[in-house]
Coordinates of C-alpha atoms in Angstrom, one line a residue:
V1197 CA -0.2 -0.1 -0.1
Q1198 CA 1.6 3.3 -1.3
L1199 CA 0.5 7.0 -1.6
Q1200 CA 2.4 9.0 -3.9
A1201 CA 1.8 13.1 -3.5
S1202 CA 3.0 15.2 -6.4
G1203 CA 2.4 18.6 -7.9
G1204 CA 4.0 20.9 -5.4
G1205 CA 6.1 23.8 -6.5
L1206 CA 6.7 27.4 -6.2
V1207 CA 4.0 30.0 -7.4
Q1208 CA 3.2 33.5 -6.7
A1209 CA 0.1 34.7 -4.6
G1210 CA -3.1 34.4 -6.4
G1211 CA -1.8 31.5 -8.6
S1212 CA -3.0 28.0 -8.6
L1213 CA -1.5 24.3 -8.5
R1214 CA -3.0 20.7 -8.8
L1215 CA -1.6 18.2 -6.3
S1216 CA -1.9 14.7 -7.1
C1217 CA -2.2 11.7 -4.5
A1218 CA -1.9 8.4 -6.2
A1219 CA -2.3 5.0 -4.8
S1220 CA -0.8 1.9 -5.8
G1221 CA -1.6 -1.4 -3.7
F1222 CA -5.3 -0.5 -2.9
T1223 CA -8.5 1.2 -4.3
L1224 CA -8.9 4.8 -3.4
D1225 CA -12.5 4.7 -3.6
Y1226 CA -12.8 2.3 -0.7
Y1227 CA -11.0 4.6 1.6
N1228 CA -11.3 7.9 3.3
I1229 CA -8.8 10.3 1.9
G1230 CA -7.3 13.3 3.6
W1231 CA -5.2 16.2 2.6
F1232 CA -3.1 17.6 5.4
R1233 CA -0.5 20.4 5.4
Q1234 CA 2.5 21.3 8.0
A1235 CA 4.2 24.7 7.9
P1236 CA 7.6 25.2 9.7
G1237 CA 7.0 25.3 13.1
K1238 CA 3.5 24.5 13.1
E1239 CA 1.4 21.2 13.9
R1240 CA 0.1 19.3 11.0
E1241 CA -3.5 20.5 10.0
G1242 CA -6.3 19.0 8.2
V1243 CA -7.3 20.7 4.6
S1244 CA -9.6 18.5 2.9
Y1245 CA -11.0 15.3 2.9
I1246 CA -13.2 12.9 1.0
S1247 CA -14.9 9.9 2.2
M1248 CA -15.1 6.5 1.0
R1249 CA -16.8 6.5 -2.6
G1250 CA -16.9 10.0 -2.6
A1251 CA -20.2 10.3 -0.4
S1252 CA -18.8 13.6 1.5
T1253 CA -16.3 16.0 1.3
Y1254 CA -15.0 18.6 4.0
Y1255 CA -12.9 21.7 3.5
S1256 CA -11.2 23.6 6.2
D1257 CA -12.4 27.2 6.6
S1258 CA -9.0 28.5 5.6
V1259 CA -9.4 26.9 2.0
K1260 CA -12.9 26.8 1.7
G1261 CA -14.1 28.3 -1.7
R1262 CA -10.5 28.1 -3.0
F1263 CA -9.8 24.5 -3.1
T1264 CA -11.3 21.5 -4.6
L1265 CA -11.1 17.9 -4.4
S1266 CA -11.7 15.5 -7.4
T1267 CA -11.0 12.0 -7.9
D1268 CA -10.0 9.7 -11.0
K1269 CA -10.9 6.4 -10.5
V1270 CA -9.3 5.1 -13.7
K1271 CA -6.1 6.7 -12.4
N1272 CA -6.7 5.6 -8.8
T1273 CA -5.9 9.2 -8.1
V1274 CA -7.2 12.2 -5.8
Y1275 CA -6.6 15.7 -7.0
L1276 CA -6.4 18.8 -4.8
Q1277 CA -6.9 21.8 -7.0
M1278 CA -5.6 24.9 -5.5
N1279 CA -6.8 28.4 -6.5
S1280 CA -6.2 31.9 -5.3
L1281 CA -3.2 30.7 -3.5
K1282 CA -2.1 32.8 -0.4
H1283 CA 1.5 33.0 1.3
E1284 CA -0.1 31.7 4.2
D1285 CA -0.8 28.3 2.2
T1286 CA 3.0 27.6 1.9
A1287 CA 3.4 24.3 3.8
V1288 CA 4.4 20.7 3.1
Y1289 CA 1.3 18.8 1.7
Y1290 CA 0.5 15.4 2.6
C1291 CA -2.5 13.0 1.2
A1292 CA -3.5 10.0 3.7
A1293 CA -5.6 7.2 3.6
S1294 CA -7.7 5.0 6.1
D1295 CA -10.1 2.4 5.6
R1296 CA -11.5 2.8 9.2
T1297 CA -15.0 4.2 9.7
F1298 CA -14.9 7.8 10.5
Y1299 CA -17.5 9.3 13.2
G1300 CA -17.9 13.0 13.9
S1301 CA -14.7 14.9 13.2
D1302 CA -12.3 11.9 13.1
Y1303 CA -11.5 13.2 9.5
E1304 CA -9.5 16.0 10.8
E1305 CA -7.2 13.9 13.0
P1306 CA -4.0 12.6 11.3
Q1307 CA -4.0 9.9 13.7
R1308 CA -7.0 8.1 12.4
Y1309 CA -5.1 7.6 8.9
E1310 CA -2.9 4.7 8.6
Y1311 CA -1.3 5.3 5.3
W1312 CA 0.6 8.4 4.4
G1313 CA 2.6 9.9 1.2
Q1314 CA 5.7 11.5 1.3
G1315 CA 4.5 15.1 1.3
T1316 CA 5.0 17.6 -1.5
L1317 CA 6.4 21.2 -0.7
V1318 CA 4.1 24.3 -1.9
T1319 CA 5.6 27.5 -1.7
V1320 CA 3.7 30.7 -2.1
S1321 CA 5.5 33.8 -2.6
S1322 CA 3.8 37.1 -1.8

């Protein structure tokens, strides 16, 4: 079971990036998928989440209206489209997966996820 996050880079404020989270060894559609980010000196925070089979999605207040999740079942990949990027979006972004049943706000908790990608760095210049 592996997750491969990619798509990070350097972008100016107001620009866009699309992150990818490709899975191998399992079918993403049967897992809860979360995107987290961690800025230097800060705790890892939840950014966005999609439940098994895409039944529900969640966006943190800080990215709502700017970030959008999508899935490609054929490619077994989840995407995070990030628009109107701000300097404060600068962080290492991680995707994570869990086949456990989530309750309440479990999706916000990094410890609820068993599988993690390696992270991809997003740098937004102001």
